[in-house]
XYZ file of C-alpha atoms in Angstrom:
728
model
C -65.863 -44.256 -161.514
C -64.013 -42.051 -159.679
C -63.903 -41.422 -155.662
C -63.420 -38.556 -153.511
C -63.222 -37.740 -149.915
C -66.077 -36.376 -147.972
C -66.796 -32.679 -148.031
C -64.656 -32.074 -144.889
C -61.610 -33.257 -147.027
C -62.505 -31.816 -150.396
C -59.058 -31.223 -151.257
C -57.118 -34.473 -150.851
C -53.134 -34.661 -150.603
C -51.492 -34.434 -153.836
C -50.293 -38.044 -153.518
C -53.702 -39.063 -153.500
C -54.705 -37.150 -156.689
C -51.689 -38.333 -158.543
C -52.272 -41.799 -157.805
C -56.136 -41.370 -158.461
C -55.375 -39.932 -161.915
C -53.024 -42.870 -162.598
C -55.281 -45.576 -161.602
C -58.218 -44.267 -163.633
C -55.866 -43.615 -166.812
C -53.676 -46.785 -166.223
C -52.555 -46.882 -170.057
C -51.644 -43.409 -170.144
C -49.540 -43.388 -166.920
C -47.809 -46.471 -167.997
C -47.181 -45.563 -171.666
C -45.795 -42.121 -170.265
C -43.275 -43.975 -167.687
C -42.362 -46.171 -170.642
C -41.910 -43.038 -172.952
C -39.953 -40.914 -170.113
C -37.501 -44.355 -169.670
C -36.963 -44.591 -173.462
C -36.189 -40.824 -173.951
C -33.630 -40.841 -171.106
C -31.796 -43.888 -172.478
C -31.706 -42.382 -175.825
C -30.312 -39.083 -174.053
C -27.811 -41.116 -172.730
C -26.822 -42.691 -176.327
C -26.847 -39.456 -177.818
C -24.808 -37.317 -175.397
C -22.840 -39.906 -173.442
C -21.231 -39.578 -169.971
C -18.512 -36.849 -169.628
C -15.872 -38.222 -167.465
C -13.880 -35.912 -164.977
C -10.436 -34.953 -166.268
C -7.395 -34.936 -164.115
C -7.675 -31.361 -164.078
C -11.251 -31.377 -162.838
C -10.484 -33.628 -160.040
C -7.718 -31.234 -158.387
C -8.124 -29.977 -155.140
C -6.138 -27.132 -153.185
C -2.604 -26.393 -154.062
C -2.029 -29.804 -155.713
C -4.803 -28.725 -158.130
C -3.307 -25.437 -159.116
C 0.099 -26.952 -159.803
C -1.764 -29.652 -162.243
C -3.526 -26.515 -163.850
C -0.030 -24.800 -164.054
C 1.153 -27.712 -165.732
C -1.540 -28.044 -168.376
C -1.184 -24.464 -169.268
C 2.516 -24.470 -169.589
C 2.251 -27.932 -171.814
C 4.586 -29.540 -168.918
C 1.876 -32.474 -168.007
C 4.110 -35.621 -167.890
C 3.735 -38.308 -170.324
C 2.485 -41.752 -169.335
C 5.264 -43.951 -168.707
C 5.517 -47.665 -168.768
C 8.530 -49.709 -167.114
C 9.593 -52.943 -168.488
C 11.327 -54.726 -165.364
C 14.082 -57.399 -166.208
C 15.457 -59.687 -163.465
C 17.958 -60.873 -162.699
C 20.524 -58.438 -164.104
C 23.474 -59.385 -166.602
C 24.006 -60.437 -170.060
C 20.942 -61.916 -170.650
C 18.834 -58.811 -169.286
C 21.020 -56.653 -171.436
C 19.806 -58.775 -174.342
C 16.204 -58.716 -173.682
C 16.586 -54.913 -172.732
C 17.685 -54.491 -176.509
C 15.007 -56.572 -177.733
C 12.409 -54.417 -175.620
C 13.742 -51.310 -176.685
C 13.721 -52.291 -180.640
C 10.340 -53.893 -180.563
C 8.700 -50.895 -178.496
C 10.259 -48.323 -180.709
C 8.438 -49.713 -183.772
C 4.774 -49.205 -181.984
C 2.780 -46.184 -182.942
C 1.643 -46.011 -179.541
C 4.982 -45.580 -177.980
C 6.496 -41.805 -178.387
C 10.212 -42.659 -177.002
C 12.021 -45.460 -175.468
C 14.719 -44.579 -172.733
C 17.934 -46.116 -171.985
C 18.013 -49.341 -169.942
C 18.806 -48.500 -166.182
C 20.162 -50.695 -163.531
C 18.772 -50.747 -160.154
C 21.043 -49.337 -157.309
C 21.588 -52.747 -155.860
C 22.620 -54.235 -159.279
C 19.786 -56.987 -159.194
C 17.418 -55.511 -161.868
C 17.194 -53.500 -165.134
C 14.503 -51.463 -166.255
C 13.462 -50.050 -169.706
C 11.382 -46.821 -169.530
C 8.853 -46.498 -172.313
C 6.679 -43.286 -172.961
C 3.392 -43.652 -174.320
C 1.717 -41.296 -176.686
C -1.588 -39.847 -175.937
C -3.453 -38.633 -172.643
C -4.114 -41.013 -169.646
C -7.312 -42.203 -171.065
C -5.680 -43.073 -174.625
C -2.918 -44.590 -172.655
C -5.229 -47.054 -170.979
C -6.582 -48.117 -174.470
C -3.310 -48.557 -176.074
C -1.262 -50.245 -173.437
C -2.347 -53.581 -174.266
C -0.011 -53.742 -177.276
C 3.038 -52.976 -175.111
C 1.827 -55.783 -172.885
C 1.798 -58.036 -175.649
C 5.623 -57.063 -176.551
C 6.390 -57.757 -173.148
C 4.761 -61.063 -172.943
C 6.407 -61.885 -176.188
C 9.972 -61.067 -174.975
C 9.294 -63.085 -171.865
C 8.451 -66.175 -173.805
C 11.827 -65.636 -175.849
C 13.613 -65.322 -172.343
C 12.145 -68.012 -170.182
C 15.354 -67.961 -167.786
C 14.368 -64.014 -167.121
C 11.466 -62.378 -165.411
C 10.442 -59.739 -168.104
C 7.188 -57.921 -166.612
C 5.757 -54.555 -166.990
C 4.141 -51.708 -164.772
C 3.113 -48.371 -165.001
C 0.186 -46.046 -164.650
C -1.703 -47.317 -167.870
C -1.179 -50.810 -167.278
C -2.076 -50.672 -163.246
C -5.380 -48.960 -164.242
C -6.136 -51.195 -167.116
C -6.026 -54.113 -164.981
C -7.698 -52.341 -162.164
C -10.753 -51.284 -163.939
C -10.905 -54.759 -165.789
C -11.344 -56.399 -162.462
C -13.675 -53.838 -161.191
C -16.019 -54.018 -164.134
C -15.707 -57.874 -163.493
C -17.026 -57.475 -160.066
C -19.658 -54.998 -160.895
C -20.974 -57.260 -163.271
C -20.967 -60.613 -161.151
C -22.946 -58.088 -158.711
C -25.518 -56.790 -161.488
C -26.174 -60.551 -162.430
C -26.581 -61.543 -158.852
C -28.561 -58.614 -157.457
C -31.580 -59.074 -159.437
C -32.384 -62.802 -158.582
C -31.411 -62.321 -154.870
C -33.712 -59.276 -155.045
C -36.507 -61.205 -156.477
C -36.037 -64.306 -154.145
C -36.452 -61.867 -151.133
C -39.406 -60.236 -152.530
C -41.148 -63.705 -153.482
C -40.852 -64.634 -149.702
C -42.004 -61.225 -148.631
C -45.190 -61.507 -150.745
C -45.415 -65.060 -152.075
C -46.704 -63.976 -155.748
C -44.605 -63.653 -158.766
C -45.947 -60.352 -160.184
C -46.166 -58.540 -156.589
C -42.321 -59.768 -156.322
C -41.832 -58.345 -159.909
C -43.303 -54.832 -160.003
C -40.695 -53.622 -157.319
C -37.871 -54.615 -159.338
C -39.229 -53.596 -162.345
C -39.528 -50.060 -161.082
C -36.349 -50.080 -159.750
C -34.506 -51.148 -162.554
C -36.446 -48.572 -164.841
C -35.499 -46.000 -162.325
C -31.763 -46.779 -162.451
C -31.924 -46.615 -166.145
C -33.700 -43.456 -166.676
C -31.254 -41.919 -164.167
C -27.957 -42.982 -165.729
C -29.651 -41.311 -168.853
C -30.379 -38.180 -167.327
C -27.389 -38.115 -165.661
C -25.433 -38.290 -169.135
C -26.913 -34.804 -169.801
C -26.075 -33.627 -166.354
C -22.592 -35.082 -166.426
C -21.727 -32.281 -169.160
C -22.101 -29.753 -166.527
C -21.059 -31.993 -163.444
C -18.690 -34.418 -164.949
C -18.517 -38.013 -163.608
C -15.757 -38.751 -161.239
C -15.686 -42.478 -162.132
C -18.497 -43.841 -159.631
C -21.567 -42.434 -160.554
C -23.100 -45.327 -162.585
C -21.970 -47.860 -160.021
C -23.796 -45.589 -157.078
C -26.954 -45.213 -159.214
C -27.437 -48.860 -159.495
C -26.677 -49.278 -155.703
C -28.939 -46.582 -154.498
C -31.535 -46.845 -157.265
C -32.194 -50.538 -156.543
C -32.463 -50.075 -152.828
C -34.800 -47.277 -152.821
C -36.672 -48.423 -156.000
C -37.595 -51.650 -154.240
C -37.976 -49.851 -150.968
C -40.738 -47.509 -152.149
C -42.717 -49.799 -154.254
C -42.701 -52.462 -151.240
C -43.853 -49.622 -148.579
C -46.816 -49.032 -151.357
C -47.755 -52.417 -152.340
C -47.896 -53.821 -148.845
C -50.170 -50.927 -147.759
C -52.339 -51.373 -150.824
C -52.506 -55.254 -150.097
C -53.149 -54.652 -146.558
C -56.153 -52.286 -147.442
C -57.409 -54.909 -149.768
C -57.421 -57.966 -147.192
C -59.813 -55.356 -145.154
C -62.377 -55.627 -147.790
C -61.713 -52.176 -149.714
C -61.917 -51.991 -153.439
C -58.707 -51.695 -155.280
C -59.232 -47.792 -156.311
C -59.799 -47.270 -152.441
C -56.712 -49.196 -151.354
C -54.660 -47.197 -153.817
C -55.724 -44.123 -152.465
C -55.097 -44.874 -148.988
C -51.546 -46.433 -149.986
C -50.975 -42.983 -151.709
C -52.057 -41.046 -148.655
C -49.971 -43.091 -146.166
C -47.038 -44.995 -147.865
C -47.051 -42.623 -150.761
C -46.828 -39.613 -148.240
C -43.842 -41.437 -146.353
C -42.068 -42.184 -149.670
C -41.915 -38.417 -150.664
C -40.648 -37.560 -147.382
C -38.170 -40.495 -147.456
C -36.887 -39.467 -150.933
C -36.552 -35.856 -149.965
C -34.850 -36.955 -147.072
C -31.985 -39.001 -149.121
C -31.825 -36.073 -151.509
C -31.184 -33.623 -148.527
C -28.565 -35.769 -147.348
C -26.964 -36.180 -150.661
C -26.974 -32.742 -151.338
C -24.348 -32.131 -148.396
C -21.962 -33.750 -150.696
C -22.056 -30.560 -152.597
C -20.311 -28.728 -149.896
C -17.287 -30.832 -150.197
C -16.433 -28.623 -153.382
C -15.122 -31.810 -154.905
C -16.046 -32.981 -158.219
C -16.064 -36.793 -157.222
C -18.663 -35.909 -154.552
C -20.611 -33.454 -156.531
C -21.272 -36.027 -159.425
C -22.010 -38.974 -156.597
C -24.824 -36.471 -155.220
C -26.101 -35.442 -158.805
C -26.475 -39.280 -159.603
C -28.176 -40.220 -156.339
C -30.551 -37.497 -156.240
C -31.667 -38.251 -160.051
C -32.258 -41.703 -159.343
C -33.977 -40.911 -155.737
C -36.345 -38.705 -157.238
C -37.246 -40.873 -160.280
C -37.909 -43.856 -157.855
C -40.240 -41.354 -155.928
C -41.812 -40.060 -159.196
C -42.224 -43.930 -160.253
C -43.748 -44.966 -156.775
C -46.538 -42.091 -157.041
C -47.470 -42.378 -160.906
C -46.640 -45.431 -162.632
C -47.021 -47.984 -159.569
C -50.714 -46.948 -158.947
C -51.358 -47.578 -162.505
C -49.956 -50.998 -162.494
C -51.637 -51.936 -159.227
C -54.991 -50.672 -160.580
C -54.599 -52.570 -164.131
C -53.438 -55.692 -162.141
C -56.082 -55.500 -159.537
C -56.052 -58.897 -157.553
C -54.168 -60.380 -160.304
C -51.069 -58.805 -158.511
C -51.116 -61.797 -156.308
C -50.795 -64.169 -159.000
C -49.141 -66.655 -159.797
C -48.643 -67.900 -156.140
C -45.857 -69.469 -154.737
C -46.836 -72.744 -152.918
C -46.524 -72.628 -149.052
C -44.750 -69.272 -149.363
C -47.940 -67.553 -150.066
C -49.787 -69.250 -147.242
C -46.759 -68.521 -144.785
C -46.814 -64.848 -145.547
C -50.593 -64.187 -145.751
C -51.722 -66.316 -142.858
C -53.975 -63.868 -140.871
C -53.308 -64.865 -137.164
C -51.675 -61.987 -135.105
C -47.955 -61.796 -135.423
C -45.879 -63.288 -132.327
C -42.397 -62.503 -132.954
C -42.307 -58.927 -133.114
C -44.457 -58.204 -130.103
C -42.172 -60.617 -128.035
C -39.055 -58.382 -129.441
C -40.645 -55.108 -128.237
C -41.945 -56.338 -125.001
C -38.719 -55.366 -123.043
C -38.786 -51.985 -124.550
C -42.425 -51.138 -123.990
C -42.389 -52.600 -120.364
C -38.891 -51.413 -119.165
C -38.255 -48.396 -121.695
C -35.771 -46.561 -119.410
C -33.603 -49.758 -118.574
C -33.764 -50.898 -122.427
C -32.800 -47.528 -123.822
C -29.905 -46.799 -121.493
C -28.641 -50.632 -122.371
C -29.034 -50.321 -126.101
C -27.527 -46.966 -126.422
C -24.419 -47.873 -124.292
C -23.983 -51.046 -126.708
C -24.146 -49.032 -129.599
C -21.663 -46.374 -128.251
C -19.178 -49.177 -127.413
C -19.778 -50.588 -131.078
C -18.722 -46.955 -132.220
C -15.744 -46.430 -129.797
C -13.134 -47.847 -132.530
C -14.354 -45.103 -135.159
C -12.321 -42.818 -132.327
C -9.258 -44.145 -133.926
C -10.238 -44.415 -137.395
C -7.388 -43.857 -139.637
C -8.287 -42.544 -143.187
C -5.970 -42.772 -146.317
C -6.255 -41.898 -149.880
C -6.957 -44.828 -152.264
C -3.964 -45.532 -154.416
C -1.714 -48.433 -156.101
C -0.967 -49.506 -152.546
C -4.615 -50.233 -151.823
C -5.256 -52.336 -154.979
C -5.508 -56.009 -154.768
C -2.384 -58.046 -154.995
C -4.208 -60.535 -156.747
C -3.845 -58.330 -159.939
C -0.403 -59.756 -161.683
C 0.194 -56.078 -162.522
C 0.110 -55.199 -159.096
C 2.818 -57.755 -158.268
C 5.005 -56.404 -160.952
C 4.384 -52.829 -159.542
C 5.509 -53.717 -156.284
C 8.886 -55.198 -157.336
C 9.574 -52.331 -159.486
C 9.122 -49.785 -157.018
C 11.236 -52.174 -154.607
C 13.974 -51.940 -157.117
C 13.553 -48.391 -158.075
C 11.894 -46.528 -155.455
C 11.560 -43.269 -157.686
C 9.156 -44.889 -160.130
C 6.594 -45.036 -157.497
C 5.281 -41.821 -155.660
C 6.795 -38.364 -156.789
C 6.602 -34.689 -155.888
C 6.485 -32.524 -158.800
C 7.210 -28.776 -157.995
C 5.484 -26.179 -160.543
C 6.653 -22.758 -160.783
C 5.092 -19.626 -162.727
C 7.180 -16.588 -163.216
C 7.500 -14.162 -165.907
C 9.373 -15.318 -169.035
C 12.502 -13.098 -168.417
C 13.027 -14.965 -165.143
C 13.366 -18.608 -166.928
C 17.160 -18.578 -166.073
C 16.738 -17.739 -162.470
C 13.707 -20.225 -161.679
C 15.747 -23.076 -163.506
C 19.130 -22.292 -161.030
C 16.463 -22.257 -158.091
C 15.186 -25.789 -159.104
C 18.636 -26.994 -159.562
C 19.370 -25.774 -156.082
C 16.069 -27.342 -154.918
C 16.922 -30.554 -156.668
C 20.586 -30.568 -155.150
C 18.963 -30.132 -151.796
C 16.445 -33.401 -152.381
C 19.454 -35.047 -153.214
C 21.005 -34.816 -149.721
C 17.838 -35.434 -147.993
C 16.903 -39.221 -146.841
C 13.304 -37.803 -147.615
C 13.548 -38.134 -151.355
C 14.759 -40.933 -153.841
C 18.079 -41.089 -155.044
C 18.190 -43.932 -157.698
C 17.457 -41.717 -160.430
C 18.221 -38.006 -161.046
C 15.198 -35.405 -160.417
C 13.839 -34.242 -164.066
C 13.618 -30.302 -164.668
C 11.322 -29.241 -167.627
C 10.279 -25.476 -168.597
C 7.612 -24.545 -171.336
C 8.380 -23.121 -174.643
C 7.431 -19.496 -173.373
C 9.804 -19.684 -170.347
C 6.830 -18.897 -167.911
C 6.362 -22.332 -166.464
C 9.040 -24.768 -165.088
C 8.533 -27.821 -163.277
C 10.964 -30.211 -161.007
C 10.095 -33.919 -160.631
C 11.713 -35.763 -157.699
C 10.982 -39.227 -156.375
C 9.686 -40.492 -152.936
C 11.166 -43.905 -151.574
C 8.191 -44.141 -149.607
C 4.128 -45.295 -150.295
C 2.107 -42.451 -151.191
C -0.181 -42.994 -148.388
C 2.369 -43.285 -145.845
C 2.947 -40.989 -142.966
C 6.709 -40.774 -144.315
C 5.621 -39.486 -147.606
C 3.676 -37.116 -146.126
C 6.370 -35.736 -144.189
C 8.530 -35.443 -147.114
C 5.662 -33.288 -148.621
C 6.098 -31.234 -145.524
C 9.535 -30.929 -145.763
C 9.491 -29.866 -149.402
C 6.474 -27.163 -148.970
C 7.735 -26.128 -145.485
C 11.644 -25.947 -145.721
C 13.268 -26.445 -149.171
C 10.804 -24.623 -151.274
C 10.867 -21.382 -149.364
C 14.720 -21.362 -149.250
C 14.714 -21.760 -153.138
C 11.830 -21.082 -155.447
C 9.821 -19.487 -152.845
C 12.341 -16.779 -152.307
C 12.154 -15.526 -155.799
C 10.069 -12.371 -156.515
C 6.981 -12.594 -158.749
C 7.355 -16.445 -158.703
C 4.325 -18.901 -157.817
C 5.239 -22.162 -156.513
C 2.871 -25.319 -156.162
C 3.615 -29.067 -155.472
C 1.463 -31.924 -157.063
C 1.908 -35.808 -157.352
C 0.178 -38.521 -155.706
C 1.334 -37.986 -152.119
C 0.386 -33.896 -152.423
C -2.928 -34.765 -154.175
C -3.822 -37.622 -151.374
C -2.786 -34.855 -148.382
C -4.603 -31.721 -150.166
C -7.452 -34.194 -150.313
C -7.590 -35.243 -146.905
C -7.191 -31.729 -145.718
C -10.260 -30.406 -147.699
C -12.491 -33.037 -146.585
C -11.442 -32.437 -142.866
C -12.137 -28.883 -143.341
C -15.671 -29.425 -145.103
C -16.721 -32.045 -143.026
C -18.323 -30.377 -139.852
C -20.332 -28.102 -142.376
C -21.529 -30.976 -144.325
C -22.672 -32.976 -140.952
C -24.286 -29.824 -139.798
C -26.002 -29.033 -142.982
C -27.519 -32.830 -143.178
C -28.227 -32.983 -139.485
C -29.933 -29.587 -139.497
C -32.165 -30.005 -142.492
C -33.152 -33.634 -141.507
C -34.245 -32.082 -138.196
C -36.344 -29.473 -140.081
C -37.820 -31.878 -142.479
C -39.124 -34.201 -139.776
C -40.168 -31.444 -137.554
C -42.291 -30.264 -140.324
C -43.607 -33.535 -141.663
C -44.677 -34.958 -138.290
C -45.359 -31.264 -136.616
C -43.222 -32.303 -133.735
C -39.930 -30.876 -132.438
C -39.358 -33.980 -130.344
C -39.983 -36.168 -133.305
C -37.385 -34.083 -135.217
C -34.719 -34.463 -132.535
C -35.205 -38.055 -131.832
C -34.876 -38.817 -135.816
C -31.399 -37.103 -135.754
C -30.278 -38.773 -132.441
C -31.353 -42.381 -133.410
C -30.223 -42.311 -136.843
C -26.880 -40.863 -135.821
C -26.499 -43.840 -133.578
C -26.849 -46.566 -136.212
C -24.276 -44.392 -138.314
C -21.518 -44.060 -135.992
C -21.901 -47.677 -135.008
C -21.446 -48.556 -138.328
C -18.331 -46.432 -138.506
C -17.074 -48.343 -135.352
C -17.424 -51.824 -136.984
C -15.757 -50.517 -140.255
C -12.752 -49.499 -138.207
C -12.828 -53.005 -136.267
C -13.142 -54.727 -140.069
C -10.543 -53.236 -141.879
C -7.902 -51.540 -139.527
C -7.194 -54.658 -138.085
C -6.474 -57.995 -139.609
C -8.914 -60.282 -137.854
C -11.467 -60.271 -140.738
C -9.146 -60.548 -143.586
C -9.790 -64.421 -144.166
C -13.567 -63.968 -143.585
C -13.550 -61.089 -146.326
C -10.730 -62.106 -148.292
C -8.720 -58.831 -148.348
C -5.391 -57.796 -147.131
C -5.735 -54.698 -144.381
C -4.010 -51.512 -145.090
C -4.405 -50.612 -141.573
C -6.800 -47.893 -142.635
C -10.262 -46.776 -144.195
C -10.431 -45.107 -147.621
C -10.869 -41.346 -146.874
C -13.829 -40.799 -148.608
C -15.860 -43.637 -147.249
C -16.920 -42.255 -143.801
C -18.306 -39.079 -145.444
C -20.150 -41.114 -148.258
C -21.316 -43.467 -145.789
C -22.722 -40.725 -143.492
C -24.971 -38.816 -146.196
C -25.959 -42.113 -147.693
C -26.793 -44.067 -144.320
C -28.508 -40.994 -142.791
C -30.926 -40.765 -146.021
C -31.614 -44.473 -146.341
C -32.177 -44.729 -142.194
C -34.960 -42.085 -142.897
C -36.984 -44.711 -145.291
C -37.403 -47.035 -142.244
C -37.834 -44.370 -139.544
C -40.406 -42.138 -141.569
C -42.552 -45.408 -142.320
C -42.358 -46.716 -138.926
C -43.041 -43.236 -137.168
C -45.994 -42.704 -139.557
C -47.735 -45.785 -138.731
C -47.252 -44.826 -134.969
C -48.738 -41.568 -135.638
C -51.717 -43.103 -137.350
C -52.308 -45.426 -134.521
C -51.809 -42.428 -132.012
C -54.103 -39.978 -133.763
C -56.854 -42.813 -133.572
C -56.716 -42.264 -129.882
C -54.269 -45.391 -128.936
C -52.097 -44.492 -125.765
C -48.628 -43.971 -126.958
C -47.287 -47.605 -125.887
C -50.084 -49.336 -127.722
C -49.551 -47.226 -130.768
C -45.810 -47.722 -130.745
C -46.833 -51.533 -130.643
C -49.167 -51.529 -133.345
C -47.076 -49.134 -135.520
C -43.852 -51.488 -135.276
C -45.646 -54.735 -135.742
C -47.871 -53.679 -138.606
C -44.882 -52.431 -140.529
C -42.176 -55.260 -139.453
C -43.207 -57.441 -142.387
C -42.413 -54.589 -144.871
C -39.107 -53.046 -143.127
C -37.721 -56.503 -142.810
C -38.194 -57.386 -146.472
C -36.690 -53.987 -147.416
C -33.890 -54.445 -145.052
C -33.202 -57.667 -146.500
C -32.916 -56.597 -150.079
C -30.649 -53.676 -148.946
C -28.374 -56.107 -146.784
C -28.381 -58.683 -149.771
C -27.462 -56.006 -152.273
C -24.994 -54.187 -150.175
C -23.607 -57.399 -149.005
C -22.776 -58.273 -152.711
C -20.327 -55.104 -152.724
C -18.794 -56.430 -149.484
C -17.635 -59.432 -151.483
C -15.860 -57.380 -154.635
C -11.994 -57.332 -154.508
C -11.575 -53.544 -154.640
C -11.219 -52.414 -150.948
C -13.074 -49.252 -151.044
C -15.972 -51.167 -152.809
C -15.584 -53.554 -149.981
C -15.587 -51.294 -147.148
C -18.519 -49.364 -148.966
C -20.540 -52.663 -149.080
C -19.761 -53.547 -145.394
C -20.535 -50.262 -143.900
C -24.009 -49.971 -145.596
C -24.882 -53.592 -144.928
C -24.107 -53.085 -141.134
C -25.417 -49.850 -140.853
C -28.953 -51.032 -142.424
C -29.019 -54.093 -140.256
C -28.324 -52.052 -137.279
C -31.083 -49.481 -138.120
C -33.802 -52.183 -139.220
C -33.050 -54.499 -136.025
C -31.839 -52.604 -133.185
C -32.801 -49.060 -133.701
C -36.303 -49.862 -134.839
C -37.189 -52.730 -132.308
C -35.329 -51.522 -129.200
C -34.026 -47.749 -129.256
C -37.023 -46.407 -131.057
C -39.894 -47.994 -129.044
C -38.124 -47.687 -125.507
C -37.335 -43.802 -126.422
C -40.961 -43.157 -127.729
C -42.606 -45.087 -124.725
C -40.448 -43.106 -122.124
C -41.400 -39.823 -123.904
C -45.221 -40.723 -123.863
C -47.310 -37.829 -125.136
C -44.256 -35.579 -125.191
C -43.280 -37.252 -128.579
C -45.834 -34.906 -130.322
C -44.798 -31.786 -128.875
C -44.381 -28.465 -130.704
C -44.609 -25.141 -130.317
C -47.879 -23.336 -130.959
C -46.932 -21.819 -134.179
C -46.161 -24.962 -135.538
C -49.437 -26.837 -134.344
C -52.050 -26.944 -136.506
C -55.094 -29.489 -136.796
C -54.089 -32.696 -138.564
C -56.263 -34.427 -140.846
C -58.084 -37.944 -139.994
C -55.691 -40.661 -140.920
C -56.394 -41.846 -144.512
C -57.086 -45.465 -143.414
C -60.075 -44.071 -141.584
C -61.361 -41.599 -143.728
C -64.778 -42.314 -145.123
C -64.800 -42.321 -149.050
C -67.686 -41.498 -151.036
C -68.099 -42.592 -154.482
C -69.427 -40.104 -156.786
C -70.786 -40.737 -160.541
């Protein structure tokens, strides 16, 4: 038997039509979804995920310099350094042994002469590897094994190794270990929250199943997309994070509404249709909001952000499609069995029929004294956001890697003894081949000037190189400061603003650019700073348009932007409090760098603004439904928020739990991302939903629904009130 609406509503919303087809053809819908997931996973196994190269990631002047180095074949080879302390006859013997054994490895291209540190306390042996950066990370274990063997032979010395390949190998091993733990814990934690929310195993398992299948499908499709938008290294982690959050949320909204309608005595198919028209519509709007927010990252003109945006948009789109298609099919197929097997006590607790008491009590101040409640809550959120005014942003690098890694402790000792093995500037010059002699002379002059300047390292001589055709030349000079320090940035300013204009910059027909850790970080920060206002304007503008059109109310559009912005900036304030200062180090087990990773605020802004729309759309939709039935605005607000409280609370608990796992990671940017997301969701689900939004809407009254005449049009009767007529 199929159902249709009465003649007045002969054309139900597309969400209802899709749900009706899926519910009446569950085998086809479920089989089609399964085939889709399998095809996506197969695409990933065939195509693989294309990783972004260093050239893809380059930005600004440093990016141009990297491309010049690549074109001239001057890109530096990967170098590992074996540090031996203390210096002396024993260290010389160990250095000789290191050199002999390293030179015999196929992974090694050359071994340099031992170098004694300026203070005479240590010796280092530079080892140049074959292959590019990616290959070196795979091969470096052979070098580490040699270093460990020499250490065993010389127990009276400290023989250790550090370099780009060994540091990144240790870092990614730590990252994968943490992510594996999160993947292992996130599923049981999510299931526990959903079991408490539903009190039944199948009802709890369906949202998790949809979320997992959405994540797998999105990663498979991104494998294809990555050949156009290569992975900056974080996409699969982001897809897991966002996919589990929205996949569970969307299913939760839909499933709770379907159960609510069945509890009123409606049949399964009718309940599914009403859920599709209400929660299904909210899911579509929420999904579009998240996608629009993430699309703002494309404006950053950064491969990292573009890959994040692509992966997030894919997983959100797939989660929306799954909620509209396979979820109605599963609900129709399972029917009342969705509430089996029941969890003793929890089922009775979550399905009691008496009116709720907690949320009406929480809402009472906002509805009785809306003006005072609004002023106090907004001032409190602004006070929480105030520390963000002094937010210090830095580019993540070796300085921010956890010192629990043995290789990072070796790196610190190496840089302390030999400053030039840390950060460095590489000056690249492109000029006609006939000018090669003049370019070299200018670079030698530049090297001499840096040798007399305290802003540059002097423990090793600057290195000059030229391409075979003479068109490209480079000079590498060390920096005696950490790459993300103000002193390192000042040395770059001196190089770009004073020394280069007086040397290579004065050559006719020559182009000079500077790259390196410091230059890359500065250019990255400058790019984000210039693009940030445009990204914020894009996200806020489109969010306003979407909400205005969806609810046909300019006021709803404006209030949506304001309240979501409040929760986001409050989260930024917490982020500054936690990570720029040391008071939370013991609680979260990290060492403060006195800053926040530069990409975190922009990333959090677009993610949080999108995710905040989940709850906002769902809650405002319920309030609008109640208002359309003729309830006064305060009664509509009370009913809309209390009727959605269980769903929103459960969804928020899932998000906070998953994001909280990221806050437990040892990698600082992952920790900052987890804390920021968890705090913002908590603020949004509790303070915004229970205090700011109800007081604001109660204060505005019927003005909530104001719109210019051209935007108004008759609204259909809420789906829950439609009279469904069975047809043969």
